[in-house]
XYZ file of C-alpha atoms in Angstrom:
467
model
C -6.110 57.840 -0.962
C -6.421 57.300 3.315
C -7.681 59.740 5.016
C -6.066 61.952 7.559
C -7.954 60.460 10.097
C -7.012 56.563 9.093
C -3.360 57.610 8.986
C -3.466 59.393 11.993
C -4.836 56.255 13.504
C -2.475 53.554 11.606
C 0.144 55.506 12.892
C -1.027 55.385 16.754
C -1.856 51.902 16.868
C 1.979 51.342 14.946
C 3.242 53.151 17.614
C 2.020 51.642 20.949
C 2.080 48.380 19.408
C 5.714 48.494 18.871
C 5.868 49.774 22.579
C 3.091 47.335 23.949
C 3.471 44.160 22.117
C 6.732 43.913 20.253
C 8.878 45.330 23.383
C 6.812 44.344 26.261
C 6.586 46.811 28.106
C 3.506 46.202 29.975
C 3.833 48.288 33.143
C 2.635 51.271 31.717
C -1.012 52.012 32.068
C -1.128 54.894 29.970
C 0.282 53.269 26.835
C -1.463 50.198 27.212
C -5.165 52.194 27.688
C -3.886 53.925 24.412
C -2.840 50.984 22.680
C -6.547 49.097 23.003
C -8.042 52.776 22.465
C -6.367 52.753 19.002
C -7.261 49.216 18.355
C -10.402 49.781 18.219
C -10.442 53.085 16.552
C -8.549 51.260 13.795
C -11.109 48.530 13.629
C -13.827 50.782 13.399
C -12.807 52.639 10.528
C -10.691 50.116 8.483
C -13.818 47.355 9.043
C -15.133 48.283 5.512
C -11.864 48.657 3.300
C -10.810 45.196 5.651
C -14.162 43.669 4.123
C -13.249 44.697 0.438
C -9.970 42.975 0.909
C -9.460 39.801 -0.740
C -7.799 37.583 1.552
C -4.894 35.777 0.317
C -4.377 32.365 1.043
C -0.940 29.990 0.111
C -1.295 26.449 -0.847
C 2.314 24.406 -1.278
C 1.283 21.106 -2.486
C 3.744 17.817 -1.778
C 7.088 16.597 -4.240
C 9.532 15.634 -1.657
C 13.111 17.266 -2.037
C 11.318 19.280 -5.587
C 9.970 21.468 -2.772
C 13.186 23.349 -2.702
C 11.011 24.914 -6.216
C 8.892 26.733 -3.706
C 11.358 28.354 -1.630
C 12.205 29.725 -4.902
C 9.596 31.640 -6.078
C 8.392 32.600 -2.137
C 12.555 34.230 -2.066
C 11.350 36.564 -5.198
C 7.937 36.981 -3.683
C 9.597 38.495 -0.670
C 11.993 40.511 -2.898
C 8.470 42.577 -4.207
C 7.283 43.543 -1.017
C 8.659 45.916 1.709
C 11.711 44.689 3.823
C 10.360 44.192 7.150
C 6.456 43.220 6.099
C 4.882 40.347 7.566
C 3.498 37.120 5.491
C 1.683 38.545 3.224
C -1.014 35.164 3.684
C -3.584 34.875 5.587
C -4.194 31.296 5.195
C -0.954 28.809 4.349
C -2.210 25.495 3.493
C 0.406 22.622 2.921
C 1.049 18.846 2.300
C 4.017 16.607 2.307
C 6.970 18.667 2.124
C 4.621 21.617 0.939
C 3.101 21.124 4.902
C 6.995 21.498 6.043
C 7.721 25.212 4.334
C 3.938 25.897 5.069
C 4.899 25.593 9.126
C 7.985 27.234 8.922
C 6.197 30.718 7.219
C 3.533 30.314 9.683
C 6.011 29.829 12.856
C 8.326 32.970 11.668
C 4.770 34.953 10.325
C 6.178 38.397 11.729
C 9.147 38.745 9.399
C 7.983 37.351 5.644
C 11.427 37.691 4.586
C 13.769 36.290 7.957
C 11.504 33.421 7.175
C 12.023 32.934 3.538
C 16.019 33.427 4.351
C 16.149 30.740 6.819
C 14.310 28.069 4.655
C 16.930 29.039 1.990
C 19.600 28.554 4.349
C 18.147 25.135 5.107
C 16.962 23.547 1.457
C 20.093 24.989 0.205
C 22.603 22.946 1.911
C 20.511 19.533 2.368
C 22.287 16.479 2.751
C 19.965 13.323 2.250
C 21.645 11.955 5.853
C 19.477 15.229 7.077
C 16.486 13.672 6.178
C 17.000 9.577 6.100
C 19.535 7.313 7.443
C 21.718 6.807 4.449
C 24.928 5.602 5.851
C 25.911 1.579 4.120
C 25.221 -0.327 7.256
C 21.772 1.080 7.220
C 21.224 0.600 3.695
C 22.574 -3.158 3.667
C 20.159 -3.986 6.938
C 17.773 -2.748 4.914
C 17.928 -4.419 1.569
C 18.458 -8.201 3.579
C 15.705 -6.994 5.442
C 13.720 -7.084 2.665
C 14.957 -9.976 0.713
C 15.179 -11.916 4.783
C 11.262 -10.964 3.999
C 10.947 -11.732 1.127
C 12.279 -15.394 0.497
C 10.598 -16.454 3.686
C 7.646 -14.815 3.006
C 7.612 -12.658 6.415
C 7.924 -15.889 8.466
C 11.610 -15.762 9.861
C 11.816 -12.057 9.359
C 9.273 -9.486 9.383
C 8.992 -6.928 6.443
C 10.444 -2.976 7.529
C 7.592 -0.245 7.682
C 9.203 1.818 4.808
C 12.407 1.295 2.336
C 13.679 4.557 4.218
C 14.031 5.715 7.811
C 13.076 9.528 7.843
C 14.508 9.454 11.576
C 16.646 12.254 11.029
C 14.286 14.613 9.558
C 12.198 14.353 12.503
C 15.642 15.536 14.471
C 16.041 18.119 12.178
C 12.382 19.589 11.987
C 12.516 19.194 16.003
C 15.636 21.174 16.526
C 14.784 24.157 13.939
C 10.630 24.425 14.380
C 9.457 26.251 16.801
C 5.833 24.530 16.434
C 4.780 26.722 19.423
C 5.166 29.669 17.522
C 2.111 28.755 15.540
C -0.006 30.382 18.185
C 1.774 33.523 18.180
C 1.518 34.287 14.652
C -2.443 33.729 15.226
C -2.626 35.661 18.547
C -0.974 38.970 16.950
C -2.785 38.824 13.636
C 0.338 37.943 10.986
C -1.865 34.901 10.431
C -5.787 33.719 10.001
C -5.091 29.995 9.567
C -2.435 26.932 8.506
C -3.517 23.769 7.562
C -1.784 20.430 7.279
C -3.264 17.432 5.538
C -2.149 13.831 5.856
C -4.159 10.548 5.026
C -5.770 8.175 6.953
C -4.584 4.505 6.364
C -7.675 3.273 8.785
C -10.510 5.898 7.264
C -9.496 5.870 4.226
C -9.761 9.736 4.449
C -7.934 12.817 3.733
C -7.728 14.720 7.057
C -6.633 18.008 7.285
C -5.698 19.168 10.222
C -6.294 23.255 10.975
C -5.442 26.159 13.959
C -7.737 28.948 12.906
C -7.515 32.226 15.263
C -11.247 32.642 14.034
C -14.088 30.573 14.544
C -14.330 28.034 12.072
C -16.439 25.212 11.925
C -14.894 21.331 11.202
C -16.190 20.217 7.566
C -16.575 16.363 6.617
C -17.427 15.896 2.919
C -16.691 12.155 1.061
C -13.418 10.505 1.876
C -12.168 13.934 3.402
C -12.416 16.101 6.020
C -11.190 19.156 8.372
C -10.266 18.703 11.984
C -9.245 21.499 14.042
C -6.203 20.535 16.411
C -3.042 21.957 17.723
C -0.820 21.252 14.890
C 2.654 19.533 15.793
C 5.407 17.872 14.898
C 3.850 14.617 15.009
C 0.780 16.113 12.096
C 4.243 17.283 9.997
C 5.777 14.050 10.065
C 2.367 12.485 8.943
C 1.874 14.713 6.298
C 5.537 13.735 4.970
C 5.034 9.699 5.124
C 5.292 8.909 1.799
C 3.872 5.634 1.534
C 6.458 2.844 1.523
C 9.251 5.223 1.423
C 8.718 6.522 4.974
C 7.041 4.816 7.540
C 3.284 5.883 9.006
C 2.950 8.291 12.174
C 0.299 7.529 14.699
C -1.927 10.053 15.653
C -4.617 9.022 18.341
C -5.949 5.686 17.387
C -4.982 5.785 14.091
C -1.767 5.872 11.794
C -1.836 8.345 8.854
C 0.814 8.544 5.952
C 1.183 11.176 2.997
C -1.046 14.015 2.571
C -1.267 13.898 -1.237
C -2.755 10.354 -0.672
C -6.610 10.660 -1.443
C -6.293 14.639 -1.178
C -8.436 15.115 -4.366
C -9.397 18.602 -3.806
C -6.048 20.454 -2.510
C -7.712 24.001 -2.611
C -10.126 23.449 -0.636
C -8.442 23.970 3.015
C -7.376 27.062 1.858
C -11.179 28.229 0.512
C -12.975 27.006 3.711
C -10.464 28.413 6.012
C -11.437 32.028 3.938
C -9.288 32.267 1.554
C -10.170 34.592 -1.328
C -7.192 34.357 -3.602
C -4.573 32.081 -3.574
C -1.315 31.685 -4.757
C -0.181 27.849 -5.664
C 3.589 26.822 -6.089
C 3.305 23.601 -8.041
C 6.487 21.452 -8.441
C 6.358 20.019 -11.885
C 6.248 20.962 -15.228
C 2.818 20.685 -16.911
C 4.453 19.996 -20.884
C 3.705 16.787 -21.757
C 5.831 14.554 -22.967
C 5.840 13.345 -26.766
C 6.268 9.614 -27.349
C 9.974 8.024 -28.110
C 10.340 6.825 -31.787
C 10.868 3.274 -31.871
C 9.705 -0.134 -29.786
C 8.267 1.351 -26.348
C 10.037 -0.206 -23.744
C 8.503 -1.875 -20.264
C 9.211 0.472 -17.208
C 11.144 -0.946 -14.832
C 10.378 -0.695 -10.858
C 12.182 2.411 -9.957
C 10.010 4.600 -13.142
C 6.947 3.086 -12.063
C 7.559 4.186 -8.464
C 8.248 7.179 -10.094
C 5.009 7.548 -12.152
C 3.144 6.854 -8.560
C 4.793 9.508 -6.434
C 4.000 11.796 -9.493
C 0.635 11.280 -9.799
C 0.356 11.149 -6.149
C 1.869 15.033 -5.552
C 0.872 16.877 -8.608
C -2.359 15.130 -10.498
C -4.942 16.107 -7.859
C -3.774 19.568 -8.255
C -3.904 20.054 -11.576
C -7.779 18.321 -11.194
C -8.604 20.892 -8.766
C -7.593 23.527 -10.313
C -9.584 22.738 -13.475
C -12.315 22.342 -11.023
C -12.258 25.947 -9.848
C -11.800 27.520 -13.725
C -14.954 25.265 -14.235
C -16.759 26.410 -11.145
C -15.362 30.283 -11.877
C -16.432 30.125 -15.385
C -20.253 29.387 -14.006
C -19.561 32.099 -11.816
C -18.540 34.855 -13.452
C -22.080 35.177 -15.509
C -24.043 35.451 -12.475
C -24.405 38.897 -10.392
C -22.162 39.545 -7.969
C -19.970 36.303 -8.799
C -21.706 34.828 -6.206
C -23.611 31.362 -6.913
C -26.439 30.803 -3.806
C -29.043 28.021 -3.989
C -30.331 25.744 -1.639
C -28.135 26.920 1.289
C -25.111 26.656 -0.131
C -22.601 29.698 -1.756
C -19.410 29.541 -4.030
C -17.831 32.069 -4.290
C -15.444 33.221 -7.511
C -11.670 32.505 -6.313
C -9.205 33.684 -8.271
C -5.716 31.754 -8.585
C -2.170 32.311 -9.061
C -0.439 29.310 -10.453
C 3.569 29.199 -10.994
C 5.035 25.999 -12.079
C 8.493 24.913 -13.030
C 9.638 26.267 -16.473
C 11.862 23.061 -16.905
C 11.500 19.232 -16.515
C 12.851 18.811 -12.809
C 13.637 15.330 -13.983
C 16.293 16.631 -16.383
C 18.195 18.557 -13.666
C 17.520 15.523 -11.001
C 19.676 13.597 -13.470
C 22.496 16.425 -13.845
C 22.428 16.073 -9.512
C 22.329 12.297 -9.299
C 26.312 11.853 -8.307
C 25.534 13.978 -5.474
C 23.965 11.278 -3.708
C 25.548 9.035 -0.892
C 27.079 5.915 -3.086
C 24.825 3.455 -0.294
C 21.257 5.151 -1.926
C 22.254 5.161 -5.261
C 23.413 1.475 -4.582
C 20.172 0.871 -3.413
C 18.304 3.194 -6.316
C 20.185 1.763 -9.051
C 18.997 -1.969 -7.821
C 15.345 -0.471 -8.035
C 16.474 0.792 -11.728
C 16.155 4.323 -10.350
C 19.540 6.125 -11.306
C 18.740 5.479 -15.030
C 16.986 8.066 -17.858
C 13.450 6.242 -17.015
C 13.952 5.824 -13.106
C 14.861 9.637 -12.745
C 11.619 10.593 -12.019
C 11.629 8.978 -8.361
C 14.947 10.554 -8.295
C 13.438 14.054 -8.349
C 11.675 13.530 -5.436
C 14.380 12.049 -3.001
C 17.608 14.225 -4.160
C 17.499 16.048 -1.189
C 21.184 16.651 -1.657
C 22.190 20.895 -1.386
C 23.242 20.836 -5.375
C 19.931 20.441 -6.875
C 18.088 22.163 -4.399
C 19.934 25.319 -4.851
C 19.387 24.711 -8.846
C 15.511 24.630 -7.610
C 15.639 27.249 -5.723
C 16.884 29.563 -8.201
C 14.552 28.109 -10.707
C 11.734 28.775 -8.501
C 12.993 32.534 -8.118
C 13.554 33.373 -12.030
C 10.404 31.564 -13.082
C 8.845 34.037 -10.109
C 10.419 37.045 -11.437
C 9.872 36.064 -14.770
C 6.524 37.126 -14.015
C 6.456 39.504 -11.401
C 4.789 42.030 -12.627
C 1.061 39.947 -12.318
C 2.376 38.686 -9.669
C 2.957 41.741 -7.520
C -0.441 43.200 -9.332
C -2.315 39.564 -7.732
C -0.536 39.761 -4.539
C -1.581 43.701 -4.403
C -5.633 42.328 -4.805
C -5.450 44.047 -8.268
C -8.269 42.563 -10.747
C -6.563 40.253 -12.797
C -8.892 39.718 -16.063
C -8.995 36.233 -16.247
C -12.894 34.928 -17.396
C -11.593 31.445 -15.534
C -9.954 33.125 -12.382
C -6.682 31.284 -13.173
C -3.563 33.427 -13.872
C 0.009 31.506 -14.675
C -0.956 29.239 -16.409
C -2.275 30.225 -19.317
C -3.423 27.002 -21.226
C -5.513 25.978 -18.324
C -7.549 29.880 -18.397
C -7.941 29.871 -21.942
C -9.361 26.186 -22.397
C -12.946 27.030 -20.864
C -12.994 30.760 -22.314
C -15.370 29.418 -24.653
C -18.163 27.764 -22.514
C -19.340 30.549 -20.642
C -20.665 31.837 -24.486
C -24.934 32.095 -23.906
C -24.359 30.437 -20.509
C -27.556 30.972 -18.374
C -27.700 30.003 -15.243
C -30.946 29.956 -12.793
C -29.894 31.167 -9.144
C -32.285 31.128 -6.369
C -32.083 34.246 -4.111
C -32.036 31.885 -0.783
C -29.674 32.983 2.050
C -28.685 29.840 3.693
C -25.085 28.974 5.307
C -22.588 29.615 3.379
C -20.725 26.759 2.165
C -17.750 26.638 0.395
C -16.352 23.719 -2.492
């Protein structure tokens, strides 16, 4: 239970905040001395409890128009906490079209909930003109582009940058992002950190890019590393570049495409950047698939493409996160569930993982008329529009039918479980040996090896360092 004193406090600092801050008023001398007064009354006697609490971090990995999943489950998230509370996340970390919701929450940071209703309003009436050109003339430049290309082997005509132009998304993202904003959210506190990672094409590196309204220093590890910029438009349309599809951004002196590209470890912006727990919103189903009776068949160019962008978006995640149930499994038989040897510290970080309940790919092909008859001209060339192409589908159906489907799969599969959810979001212990809760088969595949586990830890105290 607070104390008198702590409410009495909360309750000043609420007050002349409202009048301060959120209404300006900054002509009154007596308000504002009362204002920093209770600041730092507030500070002083919520520093411990502030210490104790976990800090929640948000990491919305890449899958193109899928995405619309994660507005989803953030829609029920919002639905289990107060009306008019802020984001709930201290750190957002995002990549692809993860990196696109992950700006929008941090940009409208002071209302969790305006912010969840305006990306619904958005992913829930796409059009795929909204996000490339997809009118015919554009489509049948394109395809003699690439056959022009093609037959004279780049000599008469040069090769385009991408089989899509993502033009209008930049339009789109420019008109309704407020990338300015970012520095608000810091500056009053409704947000630590946001992170955006996109791929080097020259480094060969995974950069993510960071604001931070704490110090926090740049990390460089193998083929990856942390940079800490002004984020804008230009590090979102990176971040979105799928390669091929879309073309590459330049930023500085070199061009960068897709996040997910060489991102093997997507957790870790949100763990340096503090993060204690975090929630993930993955984007495809985790069953796997059970071979077809009868003669196997050769994929064709459009399921390949497919298997890529898959493996691209989702299989680093799933590596990471049986990193961390490794790493917490270690952990958790050691005092303190704190590992320290040689300098460097991991700490246990617990995870909340919700993932489709369906194969996307099976409602992709239940949306696939929806698309503009030029791209499914142009997808059905590729062998795209069939059962084994629908894959790639998924991922550029950015057409308002099957997001909404998404969308409200994302918020039943959230509600589905919202009872550990609100408990996780709420910093409530969540009695998982691996740290991972959600997905079940992942926690309960390493239960076993932390059995007469014995560990030697140093008792150094060296800079901490986090995975």
């Amino acid at each position: 239970m607070p104390s008198y004193w702590s409410l009495l406090v909360g309750s000043a600092f609420k007050f002349t905040q409202n009048l301060v801050v959120e209404r300006g008023i900054a002509d009154a001398p007596l308000l504002r001395s009362l204002y920093y007064v209770a600041m730092l009354l507030g500070k002083s006697k919520t520093a411990k409890s502030a210490a104790d609490t976990p800090k929640m971090g948000l990491v919305l990995p890449g899958g193109g128009a899928r995405c619309a999943y994660q507005v989803g489950v953030l829609k029920a998230v919002a639905e289990l906490m107060p009306p008019r509370a802020a984001n709930p996340f201290s750190v957002i970390s995002g990549t692809s079209a993860g990196a696109i919701n992950s700006v929008v929450l941090a940009t409208r940071a002071k209302s969790f909930r305006n912010a969840i209703a305006d990306m619904e309003l958005v992913w829930g009436h796409f059009r795929s003109e909204q996000v490339f050109k997809s009118d015919a003339w554009t489509m049948l430049c394109t395809s003699l582009r690439w056959l022009g290309a093609l037959v004279s082997g780049g000599v008469l005509v040069t090769p385009p940058k991408s089989l899509l132009n993502n033009a209008p998304l930049r339009e789109l993202l420019q008109q309704n992002v407020r990338m300015n904003y970012i520095d608000r959210s810091l500056e009053r506190g409704y947000l630590d950190a946001i992170a955006v990672t996109a791929a080097g094409y020259d480094s060969a590196r995974s950069v993510t890019f960071f604001q931070s309204r704490e110090d926090v220093l740049e990390w460089e590890r193998v083929r990856r590393k942390g940079n800490q910029d002004k984020i804008t438009l230009d590090h979102l349309m990176a971040s979105v570049a799928v390669p091929m599809v879309f073309p590459p951004v330049q930023l500085g002196k070199e061009f960068f495409g897709d996040g997910a590209m060489r991102q093997a470890t997507p957790l870790s912006p949100a763990v340096r950047l503090g993060a204690d727990r975090i929630l993930v919103i993955g984007v495809r189903n985790e069953e796997q698939d059970s071979l077809k009776a009868g003669a196997p068949q050769s994929p064709n160019f459009g399921r390949i493409a497919g298997y890529m962008l898959d493996a691209l978006f989702m299989d680093g995640l799933s590596a990471d996160l049986e990193r961390l149930t490794r790493l917490n499994t270690i952990i958790a038989n050691v005092p303190q569930k704190v590992v320290e040897n040689e300098g460097e510290r991991l700490r246990f970080i617990e995870a909340f993982v919700i993932l489709p309940s369906e194969d996307i790919r099976d409602i992709a092909g239940q949306h696939m008329h929806e698309l503009p008859w030029p791209v499914r001209m142009l997808l059905r060339g590729i062998g795209a529009m069939n059962t084994g192409g629908r894959q790639l589908l998924s991922y550029l159906l950015f057409e308002s039918g099957y997001t909404r489907h998404l969308i409200d799969l994302g918020y039943r599969d959230a509600m589905a479980n919202k009872d550990d959810l609100l408990a996780f979001m709420q910093g409530k212990d969540m009695m998982t040996e691996g740290g991972i809760s959600g997905w079940s088969r992942l926690d309960t595949e390493y239960m076993d090896e932390s059995n007469g586990l014995s560990i030697p830890v140093s008792a150094g105290s060296g800079e901490e360092e986090r995975p």
